[in-house]
C-alpha cells in the first residue's frame, strides 16, 4: 500500500522564491494608491505618538546609497514603533534653497543671461529645478518601500514654509540674538558668498611658509634703548594678507630675545629659529612682551605702521612667537584688533581679487598692478616686495579650509554679515544661547552614547553663527533699514505683514513688491525712508528651523515637538543637529529632539569611499532591479550603522542568502499550521513545545530589547541564531514525525502546530519593520487562525509568545545532540545508514531531562532511546562522563512513518496503524 496520501504533509501556496524585483513594485504601488500612511494613522488613533522628524535631503540629483541607508533606517524605526502599537508620524522633507541649485541654473543660463534677469525670474527657475528633483527623489524613496506622508511633504521653498522660516528669524531677532557685524568670516570667493562653519571642509593645500622682519620704529627703539637694526620676526602662511597687516601679536606670558643680527623672537623659539636658519645671531637681550606692547613696527610691504599687541592665542609650538595680525583676515586677529583698536582693512573683493582700495595701502613699487589680481596669484609679487626683510621662505602642505560645494580653498574676509550671537542671553532667559543649548542636550538620549562627545565640544567651542549669504536663491533676511540712521526695523506689525505676504506669495514678494506694498496699510514708516536688506539666509537656517515650520506651525500633521527622534549621518553634528538645537534653544530653551541617532557612511567592501572614477558606486535602483528592496532593507538591518557600512555585490549576495533562510523558515511554519483552527490550551503542550515556546519568548524579549535601543544588528543576530539553531536546526526538524504522521487532531500534533503558529506570529511582528513586503506576503498566504481578521501587515500589532510552564534545561540535551551527530557523521559518509531513524540510543537515560520517551526519541530523531539495546553497536558518544552507545535499530521500518518501530516492513507500526485505521 502507498501510505503517502495518509500523511499530513506541509501545505502552503506561499512561494519559496519571492521574485522581489517583479512583485515588490506592484505591492508598493497598491499601498501608496490606498494611502496606507493615512490608514496607519487611523488604526492607531488615540495611541501614544512617536514623532520621527525627517532631516531634509537636498533636492538636487538622484538618490544615492547614502540616501537609501538613511531613509530605510528611519522607516525601520518608524515601523518598529508602529508594530509595537504606537501612532507614528513622519513628514518627509526637502531642502530646496541654496548654492548648488543656483549654480546648476546659472550653468544652464550662462552668466550674461543670469545677470540680465530679474531676481524673481531667476528664483522661479531655481524653484522649478528643485521641484523636479523633489519628485525624482520621492519616487526613489517610495521604491524602497518607505512609508511616510508622501502626499503632504514639507518642501522648504513652499510659500507657507518660507513664511515660517522668516517667522523663526523674526523670533530670534526679537529675542535680541540677531546682530550685524563687520568682521572676518569664511568667504568662498568661488561662490562669492559667506559660509558658516558647517559648510567648511578641510583638505590638503600647499602654501608658503615665510619669516618676515618688521623693523621697529625709531620711537620704539628709543623707548627700548636700542640702537641699530632691531625688528620683530613674524611667521605666516598667507603672504597675500600682509598688505592688510595692522598689528603683531605676542604672547603676554612670554619673554622675547633680541639677537645681535637685529631680530626679536620668543625666547622659547630662539633655538628652533637658529636651527631653521631664520636668525643667526646670539641672544643679546631679553625683553618682556609687556615692554613691547603698544610699540610700532614698520610693515616692509608698504611702509605702514603695525602695532605690537598681546594675545592669548599666540602659541609657542611653532613659528617665532610673533603673529602677523590682519583683523580683516582672521577670527583671532579680529578679536585682538577690537581690544587694541586696530584698523580692519579689507582690500579683497567678493571674487578673491584685490580691489581699488589696495592703492591706499602704499604697495611698492606699483599698487596698480595688484588691482584685480587674485590673492593666490599675488603671493609671489608680495614676496618680491619684501626684499631683505624676507628671512626665509619655503612651501609645505597642510590641512586647509575649503568650500564644501565648490571644493575651492576659502579665505577669511571681513564683511558686513548677520550673526546669531552664541554668548548673548535670549530675552527672558538667564542663560546665554550657548549655555541653554548645552543644558538642553543633557536630557537627550544619544545613540551611540559617544556622539554626545562630538556635539557637546562643538557647541562649547563654536563661534557666533553667520547666517547671511550674498546669493539670490533662499529666504531673504527681509528687514527694512532706515536710510538716514541705518537702524533695522524690527517692528512687529511690519514683520508679521511681510510674513503674511510670504504665506500667499512666497519670499519672492521681497523682490517683486515695492516698499509700500511690503508695509502694512497704517504703518508709521514711510516707504521712501526705507531700504531693503539684500542678503538671504544660510540654508542651514532653513533646515535648522524645520522643527518650527513642521512640528509647531500646525500646517502639517507631523507629530509632536520636541520630536521623539532625529536620525542622520555623523556629519550632521556640525550641521542639522546643531543648527536645529541652536534655534530651538534660542526660542524655547529646549532641544528639538528627545533622542539623537547618528549613522555612518556607505563604503565599498574594502572600506573605501565610493566614487564614479573608482567604479565602486552601488546605486539603489540597480540593487532593487537585481535583488529587490527587501535585500537592501535587510542589509541595513544587518549592518552596524553606527560605523561606516560596507556594501558590494558580494555582501548583497550574502544578505540575499539570509533573506532566503528567513523566508523559508516562515514557509515551513505556514505549511505546517495550514489546518490549525484553534490554539490548544497551555496545559496541552508537551515538553518539546514548552521548551521552544520558553526559548522563543526569551529570545524575542532579547530581540525586542535590542530593537528598543535601535540595535537592529544585535537584534537580528539574536533572531538569526535562534532561527538557525533552536527553531530550524532542532524544533522544526524533531517535530516532523508528529506533524506528518500523527492523527490530524492528535493533541501532540495540535500542540506543536499551536507553538509554531504563536512563534511565527510573534516573529512576524519583529521582522515586519524591516521586511514589510515579505511580512505582508506571509499574511496573504497565512491560514485564517493566523490572520485573525488582519487584512494586511499594517493591521499587525506585536504579540509576545504565550508564557507556558518552563520545560527542561536544554544545555545538556543540546550537548548530547551535538555529540551524537558528531559520532554518527562517519556512518552517513560511509553509507552505513541513510537516516538517523535507522538507529537507537542506549545508556543511562535518567540523566537526560526529558521524561516523555517519544519526545526523547524525537529530540535525537532516532527510533528508540532506552537503557539497553540488542542491536549492532555502530558508534558511541559521551555526555557528562556517561557513555551512550548507538545501535542499529532492532525493529522493522514502518512503511508509513519510516521509524524502525514495526514488527515487519510489510505492516505499519502500532501508532500508524491506529492513525490509518482511524
mmCIF file with all atom_site columns, C-alpha atoms in Angstrom, residues 15 91 299 323 440 473 485 498 667 681 731 738 799 886:
data_model
loop_
_atom_site.group_PDB
_atom_site.id
_atom_site.type_symbol
_atom_site.label_atom_id
_atom_site.label_alt_id
_atom_site.label_comp_id
_atom_site.label_asym_id
_atom_site.label_entity_id
_atom_site.label_seq_id
_atom_site.pdbx_PDB_ins_code
_atom_site.Cartn_x
_atom_site.Cartn_y
_atom_site.Cartn_z
_atom_site.occupancy
_atom_site.B_iso_or_equiv
_atom_site.pdbx_formal_charge
_atom_site.auth_seq_id
_atom_site.auth_comp_id
_atom_site.auth_asym_id
_atom_site.auth_atom_id
_atom_site.pdbx_PDB_model_num
ATOM 1  C CA . UNK A 1 15  ? 6.196  30.617  -2.792 1.00 0.00 ? 15  UNK A CA 1
ATOM 2  C CA . UNK A 1 91  ? 6.509  64.036  7.291  1.00 0.00 ? 91  UNK A CA 1
ATOM 3  C CA . UNK A 1 299 ? 55.354 96.694  7.547  1.00 0.00 ? 299 UNK A CA 1
ATOM 4  C CA . UNK A 1 323 ? 51.909 86.546  14.888 1.00 0.00 ? 323 UNK A CA 1
ATOM 5  C CA . UNK A 1 440 ? 19.238 71.172  26.518 1.00 0.00 ? 440 UNK A CA 1
ATOM 6  C CA . UNK A 1 473 ? 18.015 81.628  -4.084 1.00 0.00 ? 473 UNK A CA 1
ATOM 7  C CA . UNK A 1 485 ? 20.241 106.102 10.556 1.00 0.00 ? 485 UNK A CA 1
ATOM 8  C CA . UNK A 1 498 ? 5.765  90.652  5.474  1.00 0.00 ? 498 UNK A CA 1
ATOM 9  C CA . UNK A 1 667 ? 7.279  28.973  4.641  1.00 0.00 ? 667 UNK A CA 1
ATOM 10 C CA . UNK A 1 681 ? -4.721 25.331  25.946 1.00 0.00 ? 681 UNK A CA 1
ATOM 11 C CA . UNK A 1 731 ? 12.477 22.043  16.694 1.00 0.00 ? 731 UNK A CA 1
ATOM 12 C CA . UNK A 1 738 ? 4.221  14.213  14.837 1.00 0.00 ? 738 UNK A CA 1
ATOM 13 C CA . UNK A 1 799 ? 2.210  39.973  20.406 1.00 0.00 ? 799 UNK A CA 1
ATOM 14 C CA . UNK A 1 886 ? 24.475 3.897   19.213 1.00 0.00 ? 886 UNK A CA 1
#
